[in-house]
Amino acid sequence: MDLFNNSYLYYRHVKAINLILLIDMFTSLLSYNNINNRICL
């Protein structure tokens, strides 16, 4: 049971990190697009 709890917490932690990385990548892409739009205009 303890092993199951540890693996569950680990996977939840990894999932949270992946979500944070995904959001970070998405926001950096958005800001990059905004900079390109300003240069074009």
mmCIF file of C-alpha atoms in Angstrom:
data_model
loop_
_atom_site.group_PDB
_atom_site.id
_atom_site.type_symbol
_atom_site.label_atom_id
_atom_site.label_comp_id
_atom_site.label_asym_id
_atom_site.label_seq_id
_atom_site.Cartn_x
_atom_site.Cartn_y
_atom_site.Cartn_z
ATOM 1 C CA MET A 1 0.000 0.000 0.000
ATOM 2 C CA ASP A 2 2.824 2.384 0.844
ATOM 3 C CA LEU A 3 4.479 1.682 -2.502
ATOM 4 C CA PHE A 4 1.212 2.443 -4.298
ATOM 5 C CA ASN A 5 0.892 5.775 -2.474
ATOM 6 C CA ASN A 6 4.475 6.722 -3.319
ATOM 7 C CA SER A 7 4.053 5.915 -7.013
ATOM 8 C CA TYR A 8 0.728 7.808 -7.099
ATOM 9 C CA LEU A 9 2.327 10.910 -5.568
ATOM 10 C CA TYR A 10 5.277 10.609 -7.946
ATOM 11 C CA TYR A 11 3.081 10.407 -11.041
ATOM 12 C CA ARG A 12 0.931 13.295 -9.825
ATOM 13 C CA HIS A 13 4.110 15.342 -9.290
ATOM 14 C CA VAL A 14 5.394 14.525 -12.784
ATOM 15 C CA LYS A 15 1.994 15.390 -14.256
ATOM 16 C CA ALA A 16 2.053 18.776 -12.500
ATOM 17 C CA ILE A 17 5.579 19.505 -13.774
ATOM 18 C CA ASN A 18 4.556 18.593 -17.334
ATOM 19 C CA LEU A 19 1.539 20.887 -17.080
ATOM 20 C CA ILE A 20 3.722 23.762 -15.841
ATOM 21 C CA LEU A 21 6.216 23.190 -18.679
ATOM 22 C CA LEU A 22 3.380 23.078 -21.210
ATOM 23 C CA ILE A 23 1.897 26.356 -19.923
ATOM 24 C CA ASP A 24 5.366 27.962 -19.889
ATOM 25 C CA MET A 25 6.024 26.886 -23.481
ATOM 26 C CA PHE A 26 2.579 28.109 -24.554
ATOM 27 C CA THR A 27 3.037 31.557 -22.977
ATOM 28 C CA SER A 28 6.519 31.946 -24.479
ATOM 29 C CA LEU A 29 5.103 31.052 -27.907
ATOM 30 C CA LEU A 30 2.328 33.620 -27.458
ATOM 31 C CA SER A 31 4.771 36.358 -26.461
ATOM 32 C CA TYR A 32 7.032 35.410 -29.408
ATOM 33 C CA ASN A 33 4.072 35.743 -31.791
ATOM 34 C CA ASN A 34 3.175 39.116 -30.260
ATOM 35 C CA ILE A 35 6.723 40.384 -30.840
ATOM 36 C CA ASN A 36 6.588 39.219 -34.478
ATOM 37 C CA ASN A 37 3.228 40.937 -34.990
ATOM 38 C CA ARG A 38 4.611 44.217 -33.639
ATOM 39 C CA ILE A 39 7.603 43.984 -35.977
ATOM 40 C CA CYS A 40 5.334 43.325 -38.976
ATOM 41 C CA LEU A 41 3.115 46.293 -38.061
#
